[in-house]
Amino acid sequence: MLTEYTINKVTRLPDFDPEDPIWQKAEAGEYAYWHEKSSEHHPKTTVKALHDGNDIMICWQVEDRYVRIAHTAINSMVCEDACVEAFLQPLKIEKGYINIEINAGACIHSSHIRNWTRAPGGFADFEYISKDAIRKLTAKGNLPQVIDPETDEATNWWMIVRIPRAYLEGIFGQLGDLSGQIWQGNFCKCADCSSRPHWGTLLPQSPELNFHVPKYFSPIKFAAAEK
């Protein structure tokens, strides 16, 4: 069970294909933390991440079932569908964190949260990232955009997202070369409105059913040298 994750550095980031051999240079992390309020369905979820000093690429592979994909609009509640998420918080600046949530149909929700105290409409201090900014992200998977109603067949799916440094700096300001930096965060899997809801993470999560608790975030390190 991992308590931190290292994003290895490569010269060339991989293609949007989980079989690209460059992904073999990434540390493969299997989710081991499932919240007690989850159903018995804990889909095997593996995440790999790489960076080139500027951009980050993340690949999830999920051995799933009870898959539903209903949301198609940017910043809709994709967490209700079969969904993977990344929470990322730079430590050298004090500007909160971002969440990037992607359902299995490649629909993205992303927010910048500065004060994660729950409040009507979301949080005490947050904003949805603009649609124009979110379009700087590229997400691709192997499932159709919509699966609704839910299927109960075994479904293996993957999702890959590329996060440009320009996207991150549009939120946090200048970050510089990511090599050697230490951030904190987590990688999550959820399906809030599935018939078998579940909430899993790669790194330890809060005992309350809430991924948005930064004191429970874990170190995410960007390797300084190429793998």
mmCIF file of C-alpha atoms in Angstrom:
data_model
loop_
_atom_site.group_PDB
_atom_site.id
_atom_site.type_symbol
_atom_site.label_atom_id
_atom_site.label_comp_id
_atom_site.label_asym_id
_atom_site.label_seq_id
_atom_site.Cartn_x
_atom_site.Cartn_y
_atom_site.Cartn_z
ATOM 1 C CA MET A 1 0.000 0.000 0.000
ATOM 2 C CA LEU A 2 1.560 3.247 -1.161
ATOM 3 C CA THR A 3 1.810 6.320 1.047
ATOM 4 C CA GLU A 4 3.453 8.521 -1.601
ATOM 5 C CA TYR A 5 3.820 8.461 -5.365
ATOM 6 C CA THR A 6 6.635 9.498 -7.691
ATOM 7 C CA ILE A 7 5.859 10.802 -11.176
ATOM 8 C CA ASN A 8 8.854 9.631 -13.189
ATOM 9 C CA LYS A 9 10.484 11.883 -15.775
ATOM 10 C CA VAL A 10 10.827 11.001 -19.464
ATOM 11 C CA THR A 11 12.202 12.754 -22.529
ATOM 12 C CA ARG A 12 9.068 12.108 -24.576
ATOM 13 C CA LEU A 13 5.647 11.682 -23.115
ATOM 14 C CA PRO A 14 3.679 8.653 -24.345
ATOM 15 C CA ASP A 15 0.865 8.579 -26.844
ATOM 16 C CA PHE A 16 -2.770 8.259 -25.808
ATOM 17 C CA ASP A 17 -2.445 4.485 -25.744
ATOM 18 C CA PRO A 18 -1.936 2.437 -22.564
ATOM 19 C CA GLU A 19 0.130 -0.018 -24.603
ATOM 20 C CA ASP A 20 2.711 2.616 -25.545
ATOM 21 C CA PRO A 21 5.985 1.160 -24.156
ATOM 22 C CA ILE A 22 6.896 4.520 -22.628
ATOM 23 C CA TRP A 23 4.279 3.845 -19.936
ATOM 24 C CA GLN A 24 6.551 1.055 -18.680
ATOM 25 C CA LYS A 25 8.809 3.802 -17.300
ATOM 26 C CA ALA A 26 6.061 4.902 -14.923
ATOM 27 C CA GLU A 27 5.499 3.640 -11.409
ATOM 28 C CA ALA A 28 2.348 1.515 -11.511
ATOM 29 C CA GLY A 29 0.183 2.071 -8.455
ATOM 30 C CA GLU A 30 -2.835 -0.086 -7.641
ATOM 31 C CA TYR A 31 -5.572 1.448 -5.517
ATOM 32 C CA ALA A 32 -5.621 -0.121 -2.058
ATOM 33 C CA TYR A 33 -7.698 2.296 0.023
ATOM 34 C CA TRP A 34 -11.478 1.849 -0.211
ATOM 35 C CA HIS A 35 -13.782 3.840 1.993
ATOM 36 C CA GLU A 36 -15.867 1.779 4.385
ATOM 37 C CA LYS A 37 -19.059 3.224 2.938
ATOM 38 C CA SER A 38 -18.237 1.690 -0.446
ATOM 39 C CA SER A 39 -20.250 -1.232 -1.719
ATOM 40 C CA GLU A 40 -18.595 -4.620 -2.136
ATOM 41 C CA HIS A 41 -17.551 -3.589 -5.662
ATOM 42 C CA HIS A 42 -13.928 -2.423 -5.545
ATOM 43 C CA PRO A 43 -12.850 -2.298 -9.208
ATOM 44 C CA LYS A 44 -9.167 -3.024 -9.702
ATOM 45 C CA THR A 45 -7.748 0.384 -10.588
ATOM 46 C CA THR A 46 -4.161 1.065 -11.610
ATOM 47 C CA VAL A 47 -2.667 4.493 -12.245
ATOM 48 C CA LYS A 48 0.563 5.499 -13.986
ATOM 49 C CA ALA A 49 1.885 9.046 -14.348
ATOM 50 C CA LEU A 50 4.819 10.601 -16.189
ATOM 51 C CA HIS A 51 6.164 14.115 -16.750
ATOM 52 C CA ASP A 52 8.711 15.782 -19.011
ATOM 53 C CA GLY A 53 9.346 18.817 -16.828
ATOM 54 C CA ASN A 54 6.483 20.697 -18.406
ATOM 55 C CA ASP A 55 3.433 18.511 -18.899
ATOM 56 C CA ILE A 56 1.972 15.613 -16.917
ATOM 57 C CA MET A 57 0.297 12.540 -18.367
ATOM 58 C CA ILE A 58 -1.794 10.180 -16.273
ATOM 59 C CA CYS A 59 -3.136 6.783 -17.360
ATOM 60 C CA TRP A 60 -5.775 4.867 -15.432
ATOM 61 C CA GLN A 61 -6.784 1.288 -16.191
ATOM 62 C CA VAL A 62 -9.921 -0.040 -14.519
ATOM 63 C CA GLU A 63 -11.376 -3.558 -14.342
ATOM 64 C CA ASP A 64 -14.934 -2.465 -13.692
ATOM 65 C CA ARG A 65 -18.581 -3.447 -13.724
ATOM 66 C CA TYR A 66 -21.859 -1.569 -13.159
ATOM 67 C CA VAL A 67 -20.575 1.211 -15.419
ATOM 68 C CA ARG A 68 -22.740 4.252 -16.031
ATOM 69 C CA ILE A 69 -21.751 7.307 -18.103
ATOM 70 C CA ALA A 70 -24.490 9.941 -18.180
ATOM 71 C CA HIS A 71 -22.755 13.334 -17.958
ATOM 72 C CA THR A 72 -21.479 14.951 -21.162
ATOM 73 C CA ALA A 73 -21.147 18.658 -20.273
ATOM 74 C CA ILE A 74 -17.892 20.183 -19.044
ATOM 75 C CA ASN A 75 -17.975 20.697 -15.268
ATOM 76 C CA SER A 76 -21.052 18.543 -14.799
ATOM 77 C CA MET A 77 -21.152 16.063 -11.903
ATOM 78 C CA VAL A 78 -18.996 13.407 -13.536
ATOM 79 C CA CYS A 79 -18.256 11.923 -10.087
ATOM 80 C CA GLU A 80 -21.725 10.393 -10.240
ATOM 81 C CA ASP A 81 -20.567 8.240 -13.188
ATOM 82 C CA ALA A 82 -17.714 5.753 -13.436
ATOM 83 C CA CYS A 83 -14.984 8.294 -12.774
ATOM 84 C CA VAL A 84 -11.277 8.739 -12.097
ATOM 85 C CA GLU A 85 -9.785 11.812 -10.424
ATOM 86 C CA ALA A 86 -6.508 13.560 -9.661
ATOM 87 C CA PHE A 87 -6.083 16.010 -6.784
ATOM 88 C CA LEU A 88 -2.926 18.122 -7.110
ATOM 89 C CA GLN A 89 -1.550 20.751 -4.742
ATOM 90 C CA PRO A 90 1.789 22.529 -5.283
ATOM 91 C CA LEU A 91 3.522 23.038 -1.956
ATOM 92 C CA LYS A 92 5.814 25.975 -2.739
ATOM 93 C CA ILE A 93 2.844 28.291 -3.205
ATOM 94 C CA GLU A 94 -0.216 28.693 -1.004
ATOM 95 C CA LYS A 95 -3.011 28.772 -3.518
ATOM 96 C CA GLY A 96 -4.988 25.650 -2.672
ATOM 97 C CA TYR A 97 -5.359 22.677 -4.987
ATOM 98 C CA ILE A 98 -7.115 21.524 -8.118
ATOM 99 C CA ASN A 99 -9.217 18.483 -8.819
ATOM 100 C CA ILE A 100 -9.441 17.022 -12.299
ATOM 101 C CA GLU A 101 -12.316 14.542 -12.527
ATOM 102 C CA ILE A 102 -12.918 12.543 -15.714
ATOM 103 C CA ASN A 103 -15.724 10.091 -16.310
ATOM 104 C CA ALA A 104 -15.225 6.992 -18.428
ATOM 105 C CA GLY A 105 -16.629 8.888 -21.427
ATOM 106 C CA ALA A 106 -13.842 11.525 -21.183
ATOM 107 C CA CYS A 107 -16.026 14.348 -19.827
ATOM 108 C CA ILE A 108 -14.019 16.613 -17.499
ATOM 109 C CA HIS A 109 -14.840 18.537 -14.345
ATOM 110 C CA SER A 110 -12.127 20.713 -12.817
ATOM 111 C CA SER A 111 -12.132 23.170 -9.931
ATOM 112 C CA HIS A 112 -9.650 25.324 -8.053
ATOM 113 C CA ILE A 113 -10.316 25.052 -4.329
ATOM 114 C CA ARG A 114 -8.699 27.553 -1.956
ATOM 115 C CA ASN A 115 -10.835 26.924 1.136
ATOM 116 C CA TRP A 116 -12.265 23.404 1.205
ATOM 117 C CA THR A 117 -14.752 24.047 4.021
ATOM 118 C CA ARG A 118 -18.061 22.767 2.729
ATOM 119 C CA ALA A 119 -20.599 25.485 1.957
ATOM 120 C CA PRO A 120 -23.816 25.808 -0.066
ATOM 121 C CA GLY A 121 -22.933 25.332 -3.718
ATOM 122 C CA GLY A 122 -19.613 23.643 -2.987
ATOM 123 C CA PHE A 123 -16.854 25.158 -0.860
ATOM 124 C CA ALA A 124 -16.145 28.340 1.092
ATOM 125 C CA ASP A 125 -13.687 29.585 -1.559
ATOM 126 C CA PHE A 126 -13.499 27.873 -4.935
ATOM 127 C CA GLU A 127 -14.177 28.341 -8.601
ATOM 128 C CA TYR A 128 -14.880 26.089 -11.517
ATOM 129 C CA ILE A 129 -12.124 26.248 -14.089
ATOM 130 C CA SER A 130 -13.434 27.922 -17.245
ATOM 131 C CA LYS A 131 -14.473 25.776 -20.174
ATOM 132 C CA ASP A 132 -11.864 27.458 -22.376
ATOM 133 C CA ALA A 133 -9.137 26.556 -19.874
ATOM 134 C CA ILE A 134 -10.380 22.990 -19.480
ATOM 135 C CA ARG A 135 -10.126 22.557 -23.235
ATOM 136 C CA LYS A 136 -6.338 22.816 -22.776
ATOM 137 C CA LEU A 137 -6.579 19.375 -21.193
ATOM 138 C CA THR A 138 -6.718 16.352 -23.469
ATOM 139 C CA ALA A 139 -8.520 13.250 -22.228
ATOM 140 C CA LYS A 140 -9.064 10.069 -24.227
ATOM 141 C CA GLY A 141 -10.429 6.656 -23.324
ATOM 142 C CA ASN A 142 -11.798 3.500 -24.895
ATOM 143 C CA LEU A 143 -15.499 3.722 -24.003
ATOM 144 C CA PRO A 144 -18.343 5.604 -25.714
ATOM 145 C CA GLN A 145 -19.353 9.022 -24.456
ATOM 146 C CA VAL A 146 -22.577 7.681 -22.950
ATOM 147 C CA ILE A 147 -23.546 4.379 -21.339
ATOM 148 C CA ASP A 148 -26.965 4.900 -19.797
ATOM 149 C CA PRO A 149 -28.614 2.949 -18.306
ATOM 150 C CA GLU A 150 -25.841 1.279 -16.376
ATOM 151 C CA THR A 151 -24.391 -1.958 -17.717
ATOM 152 C CA ASP A 152 -23.760 -4.841 -15.343
ATOM 153 C CA GLU A 153 -21.292 -6.543 -17.685
ATOM 154 C CA ALA A 154 -17.613 -6.749 -16.823
ATOM 155 C CA THR A 155 -16.052 -3.683 -18.480
ATOM 156 C CA ASN A 156 -12.358 -2.946 -18.719
ATOM 157 C CA TRP A 157 -11.711 0.687 -19.486
ATOM 158 C CA TRP A 158 -8.852 3.145 -19.531
ATOM 159 C CA MET A 159 -8.497 6.901 -19.443
ATOM 160 C CA ILE A 160 -5.472 9.021 -20.284
ATOM 161 C CA VAL A 161 -5.189 12.759 -19.660
ATOM 162 C CA ARG A 162 -2.455 15.222 -20.583
ATOM 163 C CA ILE A 163 -2.142 18.215 -18.248
ATOM 164 C CA PRO A 164 -0.048 21.027 -19.737
ATOM 165 C CA ARG A 165 2.029 23.153 -17.403
ATOM 166 C CA ALA A 166 0.308 26.133 -19.023
ATOM 167 C CA TYR A 167 -2.990 24.848 -17.624
ATOM 168 C CA LEU A 168 -1.527 24.584 -14.127
ATOM 169 C CA GLU A 169 0.187 27.976 -14.309
ATOM 170 C CA GLY A 170 -3.076 29.581 -15.416
ATOM 171 C CA ILE A 171 -4.378 28.584 -11.988
ATOM 172 C CA PHE A 172 -1.375 28.727 -9.667
ATOM 173 C CA GLY A 173 0.965 31.188 -11.387
ATOM 174 C CA GLN A 174 4.545 30.414 -12.375
ATOM 175 C CA LEU A 175 5.638 26.928 -11.368
ATOM 176 C CA GLY A 176 8.842 26.485 -13.349
ATOM 177 C CA ASP A 177 10.274 23.134 -14.369
ATOM 178 C CA LEU A 178 8.373 20.435 -12.480
ATOM 179 C CA SER A 179 11.499 18.287 -12.134
ATOM 180 C CA GLY A 180 12.398 17.739 -8.483
ATOM 181 C CA GLN A 181 9.298 19.445 -7.099
ATOM 182 C CA ILE A 182 7.274 17.872 -4.300
ATOM 183 C CA TRP A 183 3.527 18.403 -4.343
ATOM 184 C CA GLN A 184 0.776 16.617 -2.491
ATOM 185 C CA GLY A 185 -2.536 15.125 -3.504
ATOM 186 C CA ASN A 186 -4.169 11.823 -4.382
ATOM 187 C CA PHE A 187 -5.586 9.746 -7.235
ATOM 188 C CA CYS A 188 -9.183 8.624 -6.806
ATOM 189 C CA LYS A 189 -11.853 6.356 -8.285
ATOM 190 C CA CYS A 190 -15.539 6.809 -7.611
ATOM 191 C CA ALA A 191 -19.019 6.126 -8.937
ATOM 192 C CA ASP A 192 -21.361 8.013 -6.638
ATOM 193 C CA CYS A 193 -24.607 7.078 -8.386
ATOM 194 C CA SER A 194 -23.728 3.561 -9.450
ATOM 195 C CA SER A 195 -25.843 0.686 -8.188
ATOM 196 C CA ARG A 196 -22.584 -0.347 -6.485
ATOM 197 C CA PRO A 197 -21.113 2.997 -5.314
ATOM 198 C CA HIS A 198 -17.479 3.039 -4.283
ATOM 199 C CA TRP A 199 -14.715 5.468 -3.337
ATOM 200 C CA GLY A 200 -11.150 4.264 -3.722
ATOM 201 C CA THR A 201 -7.759 5.973 -3.704
ATOM 202 C CA LEU A 202 -4.133 5.195 -4.485
ATOM 203 C CA LEU A 203 -2.890 6.964 -1.348
ATOM 204 C CA PRO A 204 -4.522 7.134 2.118
ATOM 205 C CA GLN A 205 -7.828 8.989 2.247
ATOM 206 C CA SER A 206 -9.832 10.803 4.884
ATOM 207 C CA PRO A 207 -11.925 8.628 7.237
ATOM 208 C CA GLU A 208 -14.878 10.848 6.378
ATOM 209 C CA LEU A 209 -16.357 10.301 2.943
ATOM 210 C CA ASN A 210 -14.681 13.339 1.420
ATOM 211 C CA PHE A 211 -11.726 13.418 -0.975
ATOM 212 C CA HIS A 212 -11.436 17.184 -0.347
ATOM 213 C CA VAL A 213 -9.454 17.100 2.904
ATOM 214 C CA PRO A 214 -5.905 18.319 2.167
ATOM 215 C CA LYS A 215 -4.540 17.301 5.562
ATOM 216 C CA TYR A 216 -4.949 13.740 4.280
ATOM 217 C CA PHE A 217 -3.175 14.415 0.982
ATOM 218 C CA SER A 218 0.084 12.508 0.500
ATOM 219 C CA PRO A 219 3.399 13.428 -1.168
ATOM 220 C CA ILE A 220 3.491 13.401 -4.953
ATOM 221 C CA LYS A 221 7.060 13.792 -6.168
ATOM 222 C CA PHE A 222 8.253 14.768 -9.638
ATOM 223 C CA ALA A 223 11.451 12.881 -10.389
ATOM 224 C CA ALA A 224 14.357 15.190 -11.160
ATOM 225 C CA ALA A 225 16.174 12.855 -13.547
ATOM 226 C CA GLU A 226 14.894 10.824 -16.451
ATOM 227 C CA LYS A 227 13.954 7.227 -15.818
#
